[in-house]
């Protein structure tokens, strides 16, 4: 059996839909249960449903041969895995956001700009490239609250529809990257089980585009 680590949350339904399109079907009974390890109807695949940030950990350590998570997670954690396939769904933007009049570009600030984020590494690298020292305030969710309550001057977060920003009076100030769901593969597993992994990638590809090959 091939084991896949799948991100719970915003990518879960689209991931299961893509698997179903590829003929890899998980029964509704399993999906409705609280089980964290699921199998497909044909008994070919085993799925681990884990937090998005944990997907690369399971894949890098070889517990799962492959996985599906957002590119935002990969940019943040830089795991040592192959990233052969852009699945094309879950498209979001990773952005700097804040109040429309935020003085985030000013270089003559007396204090470091405070940036709240779930992506401390991406944030650090981004502001380093513009030679702007920042104080990173790491949060694990509802990041938009931070500027609203004065905890931070701006945020770095993903934006999908833009609704959360708009409803909290915030705007996108700068785009850092476009992100979407990616299939990642354990390096050793790819070489040891190349035929099966290649077949899986072909089945999951949105078209015949296989992205950047490993
Ligand atoms: C993400 C992100 C934003 C929101 C953006 O959070 O961190 O808060 O979605 O989506 P939108 O542009 O469509 O409004 P998520 O829903 O994953 O929850 P979290 O804040 O608890 O991390």
Tab-separated table of C-alpha atoms and ligand atoms in Angstrom:
chain	number	residue	atom	x	y	z
A	1	UNK	CA	0.000	0.000	0.000
A	2	UNK	CA	1.138	3.519	-0.763
A	3	UNK	CA	0.654	5.940	2.116
A	4	UNK	CA	-0.327	9.571	1.433
A	5	UNK	CA	-0.378	12.357	4.043
A	6	UNK	CA	-3.252	14.738	3.312
A	7	UNK	CA	-3.798	18.213	4.751
A	8	UNK	CA	-6.951	18.577	6.829
A	9	UNK	CA	-8.862	21.845	6.561
A	10	UNK	CA	-9.215	24.105	3.547
A	11	UNK	CA	-7.579	21.674	1.055
A	12	UNK	CA	-9.187	18.476	2.309
A	13	UNK	CA	-12.374	18.399	0.215
A	14	UNK	CA	-10.643	19.425	-3.016
A	15	UNK	CA	-7.919	16.832	-2.407
A	16	UNK	CA	-10.449	14.052	-1.855
A	17	UNK	CA	-12.352	15.220	-4.950
A	18	UNK	CA	-9.176	15.051	-7.067
A	19	UNK	CA	-8.454	11.565	-5.709
A	20	UNK	CA	-12.014	10.495	-6.543
A	21	UNK	CA	-11.619	11.895	-10.082
A	22	UNK	CA	-8.527	9.725	-10.352
A	23	UNK	CA	-10.600	6.699	-9.318
A	24	UNK	CA	-9.174	6.628	-5.785
A	25	UNK	CA	-12.269	6.650	-3.610
A	26	UNK	CA	-12.621	6.896	0.171
A	27	UNK	CA	-16.008	5.722	1.477
A	28	UNK	CA	-18.355	8.298	3.059
A	29	UNK	CA	-18.473	6.140	6.223
A	30	UNK	CA	-14.730	6.558	6.712
A	31	UNK	CA	-14.896	10.283	5.970
A	32	UNK	CA	-17.694	10.764	8.490
A	33	UNK	CA	-15.772	8.854	11.174
A	34	UNK	CA	-13.087	10.354	13.408
A	35	UNK	CA	-10.497	7.938	12.048
A	36	UNK	CA	-7.210	9.572	11.120
A	37	UNK	CA	-6.008	6.692	8.942
A	38	UNK	CA	-8.268	5.940	5.994
A	39	UNK	CA	-8.002	3.546	3.063
A	40	UNK	CA	-9.394	3.675	-0.458
A	41	UNK	CA	-12.050	1.259	-1.664
A	42	UNK	CA	-9.562	-0.698	-3.793
A	43	UNK	CA	-7.152	-1.150	-0.849
A	44	UNK	CA	-4.298	0.437	-2.842
A	45	UNK	CA	-3.787	3.571	-0.745
A	46	UNK	CA	-3.683	4.538	2.911
A	47	UNK	CA	-4.337	8.185	3.858
A	48	UNK	CA	-3.147	10.033	6.943
A	49	UNK	CA	-5.259	13.128	7.668
A	50	UNK	CA	-2.959	15.586	9.421
A	51	UNK	CA	-2.520	19.323	10.000
A	52	UNK	CA	-1.216	21.048	6.846
A	53	UNK	CA	2.115	21.932	8.453
A	54	UNK	CA	2.686	18.290	9.411
A	55	UNK	CA	2.287	16.873	5.874
A	56	UNK	CA	5.936	17.506	4.856
A	57	UNK	CA	7.150	16.006	8.148
A	58	UNK	CA	5.393	12.670	7.471
A	59	UNK	CA	6.675	12.686	3.878
A	60	UNK	CA	10.235	13.749	4.678
A	61	UNK	CA	10.508	11.009	7.325
A	62	UNK	CA	9.145	8.420	4.909
A	63	UNK	CA	6.111	7.498	7.022
A	64	UNK	CA	4.125	8.596	3.976
A	65	UNK	CA	5.551	8.090	0.488
A	66	UNK	CA	3.726	11.179	-0.783
A	67	UNK	CA	1.474	13.957	0.443
A	68	UNK	CA	-0.678	16.920	-0.481
A	69	UNK	CA	-0.295	20.344	1.116
A	70	UNK	CA	-0.219	24.011	0.141
A	71	UNK	CA	2.865	25.649	-1.322
A	72	UNK	CA	2.643	28.099	1.600
A	73	UNK	CA	3.605	25.234	3.929
A	74	UNK	CA	6.517	24.271	1.658
A	75	UNK	CA	7.798	27.853	1.485
A	76	UNK	CA	7.647	28.086	5.258
A	77	UNK	CA	9.212	24.741	6.168
A	78	UNK	CA	11.483	24.088	3.143
A	79	UNK	CA	11.296	20.296	3.550
A	80	UNK	CA	13.760	17.952	1.846
A	81	UNK	CA	11.200	16.341	-0.484
A	82	UNK	CA	10.428	16.289	-4.195
A	83	UNK	CA	7.689	18.650	-5.320
A	84	UNK	CA	6.776	17.207	-8.709
A	85	UNK	CA	3.157	18.281	-9.169
A	86	UNK	CA	1.113	21.471	-8.918
A	87	UNK	CA	-2.406	20.156	-8.417
A	88	UNK	CA	-3.869	23.472	-9.542
A	89	UNK	CA	-6.502	23.876	-6.828
A	90	UNK	CA	-6.416	25.779	-3.526
A	91	UNK	CA	-5.022	28.824	-5.288
A	92	UNK	CA	-4.303	31.666	-2.828
A	93	UNK	CA	-1.884	34.549	-2.506
A	94	UNK	CA	0.636	34.916	0.290
A	95	UNK	CA	0.613	38.630	1.051
A	96	UNK	CA	1.580	41.460	3.342
A	97	UNK	CA	-1.683	43.062	4.512
A	98	UNK	CA	-2.677	45.828	6.869
A	99	UNK	CA	-4.590	49.075	7.078
A	100	UNK	CA	-4.651	51.066	3.816
A	101	UNK	CA	-2.560	53.844	5.392
A	102	UNK	CA	-0.081	51.482	7.141
A	103	UNK	CA	3.452	52.905	7.198
A	104	UNK	CA	4.936	49.508	6.413
A	105	UNK	CA	7.286	50.824	3.713
A	106	UNK	CA	8.839	53.592	5.841
A	107	UNK	CA	12.519	53.082	6.474
A	108	UNK	CA	12.892	55.873	9.045
A	109	UNK	CA	10.777	54.179	11.698
A	110	UNK	CA	11.981	54.571	15.263
A	111	UNK	CA	10.952	51.052	16.181
A	112	UNK	CA	10.900	47.808	14.239
A	113	UNK	CA	7.716	47.091	12.375
A	114	UNK	CA	5.716	44.338	14.064
A	115	UNK	CA	4.421	41.655	11.698
A	116	UNK	CA	1.986	39.005	12.892
A	117	UNK	CA	1.979	35.752	10.941
A	118	UNK	CA	1.632	31.995	10.780
A	119	UNK	CA	4.666	32.098	8.423
A	120	UNK	CA	7.647	33.417	10.444
A	121	UNK	CA	10.319	32.061	8.067
A	122	UNK	CA	8.664	33.391	4.901
A	123	UNK	CA	8.149	36.738	6.658
A	124	UNK	CA	11.747	36.949	7.860
A	125	UNK	CA	13.106	36.169	4.393
A	126	UNK	CA	10.722	38.587	2.680
A	127	UNK	CA	11.582	41.577	4.841
A	128	UNK	CA	15.276	40.676	4.783
A	129	UNK	CA	15.256	41.050	1.000
A	130	UNK	CA	13.918	44.582	1.386
A	131	UNK	CA	16.382	45.304	4.211
A	132	UNK	CA	13.563	46.114	6.594
A	133	UNK	CA	14.087	44.881	10.148
A	134	UNK	CA	10.889	43.457	11.613
A	135	UNK	CA	9.710	41.991	14.856
A	136	UNK	CA	7.782	38.834	14.059
A	137	UNK	CA	4.785	38.013	16.201
A	138	UNK	CA	4.038	34.332	15.610
A	139	UNK	CA	0.348	33.402	15.750
A	140	UNK	CA	-1.408	30.172	14.817
A	141	UNK	CA	-4.672	31.560	13.404
A	142	UNK	CA	-7.060	34.532	13.079
A	143	UNK	CA	-4.002	36.617	12.214
A	144	UNK	CA	-6.178	39.488	10.912
A	145	UNK	CA	-7.012	40.327	14.524
A	146	UNK	CA	-3.462	41.479	15.230
A	147	UNK	CA	-3.517	44.873	13.420
A	148	UNK	CA	-7.129	45.439	14.442
A	149	UNK	CA	-6.203	45.154	18.120
A	150	UNK	CA	-2.854	46.938	17.798
A	151	UNK	CA	-0.744	43.818	18.367
A	152	UNK	CA	1.005	44.275	15.006
A	153	UNK	CA	1.476	46.909	12.273
A	154	UNK	CA	0.719	44.432	9.502
A	155	UNK	CA	0.376	40.722	8.796
A	156	UNK	CA	1.735	38.138	6.397
A	157	UNK	CA	-0.983	35.632	5.574
A	158	UNK	CA	-2.745	33.791	2.779
A	159	UNK	CA	-5.659	35.433	1.003
A	160	UNK	CA	-8.130	33.374	-0.982
A	161	UNK	CA	-11.363	35.329	-1.531
A	162	UNK	CA	-10.166	38.448	0.313
A	163	UNK	CA	-13.276	38.356	2.478
A	164	UNK	CA	-11.480	38.057	5.824
A	165	UNK	CA	-9.270	41.066	5.049
A	166	UNK	CA	-12.197	43.172	3.801
A	167	UNK	CA	-14.452	42.345	6.727
A	168	UNK	CA	-11.723	43.430	9.139
A	169	UNK	CA	-10.942	46.693	7.314
A	170	UNK	CA	-7.584	45.472	5.979
A	171	UNK	CA	-6.141	45.525	2.463
A	172	UNK	CA	-3.429	43.666	0.599
A	173	UNK	CA	-0.253	45.780	0.621
A	174	UNK	CA	2.141	43.523	-1.270
A	175	UNK	CA	2.077	40.068	-2.831
A	176	UNK	CA	4.850	37.684	-1.781
A	177	UNK	CA	3.900	34.523	-3.709
A	178	UNK	CA	1.086	32.639	-5.354
A	179	UNK	CA	0.348	29.337	-3.685
A	180	UNK	CA	-1.680	26.258	-4.591
A	181	UNK	CA	-1.940	22.625	-3.545
A	182	UNK	CA	1.166	20.572	-4.309
A	183	UNK	CA	1.842	16.865	-4.336
A	184	UNK	CA	5.131	16.126	-2.611
A	185	UNK	CA	7.085	12.871	-2.651
A	186	UNK	CA	9.634	11.318	-0.300
A	187	UNK	CA	13.005	11.255	-2.095
A	188	UNK	CA	13.897	7.636	-1.295
A	189	UNK	CA	10.369	6.393	-2.034
A	190	UNK	CA	10.457	8.050	-5.437
A	191	UNK	CA	13.549	6.105	-6.409
A	192	UNK	CA	12.549	2.819	-4.747
A	193	UNK	CA	8.994	2.829	-6.038
A	194	UNK	CA	9.293	4.990	-9.145
A	195	UNK	CA	6.691	3.154	-11.245
A	196	UNK	CA	3.951	3.375	-8.618
A	197	UNK	CA	4.686	6.997	-7.690
A	198	UNK	CA	4.835	8.072	-11.341
A	199	UNK	CA	1.534	6.340	-11.962
A	200	UNK	CA	-0.013	8.148	-8.968
A	201	UNK	CA	1.275	11.536	-10.197
A	202	UNK	CA	-0.207	10.879	-13.624
A	203	UNK	CA	-3.559	10.016	-12.084
A	204	UNK	CA	-3.583	13.150	-9.926
A	205	UNK	CA	-2.355	15.643	-12.532
A	206	UNK	CA	-4.933	18.322	-13.462
A	207	UNK	CA	-4.078	17.785	-17.125
A	208	UNK	CA	-1.039	16.035	-18.510
A	209	UNK	CA	1.177	18.737	-17.018
A	210	UNK	CA	3.512	17.079	-14.524
A	211	UNK	CA	5.082	20.307	-13.174
A	212	UNK	CA	8.780	20.405	-12.277
A	213	UNK	CA	10.043	16.847	-12.403
A	214	UNK	CA	11.983	15.484	-9.445
B	1	LIG	C1	-6.964	31.549	6.207
B	1	LIG	C2	-6.087	32.781	6.268
B	1	LIG	C3	-7.078	33.892	6.366
B	1	LIG	C4	-8.263	33.383	5.567
B	1	LIG	C5	-8.246	33.971	4.189
B	1	LIG	O1	-7.293	31.169	7.482
B	1	LIG	O2	-5.187	32.697	7.363
B	1	LIG	O3	-7.452	34.115	7.709
B	1	LIG	O4	-8.126	31.964	5.490
B	1	LIG	O5	-9.338	33.498	3.416
B	1	LIG	P1	-10.236	34.496	2.583
B	1	LIG	O6	-9.336	35.405	1.807
B	1	LIG	O7	-11.048	33.597	1.687
B	1	LIG	O8	-11.108	35.254	3.547
B	1	LIG	P2	-7.986	29.785	7.785
B	1	LIG	O9	-9.404	29.795	7.322
B	1	LIG	O10	-7.176	28.698	7.204
B	1	LIG	O11	-8.052	29.754	9.354
B	1	LIG	P3	-7.091	30.307	10.507
B	1	LIG	O12	-7.190	31.793	10.516
B	1	LIG	O13	-7.623	29.702	11.749
B	1	LIG	O14	-5.707	29.842	10.175
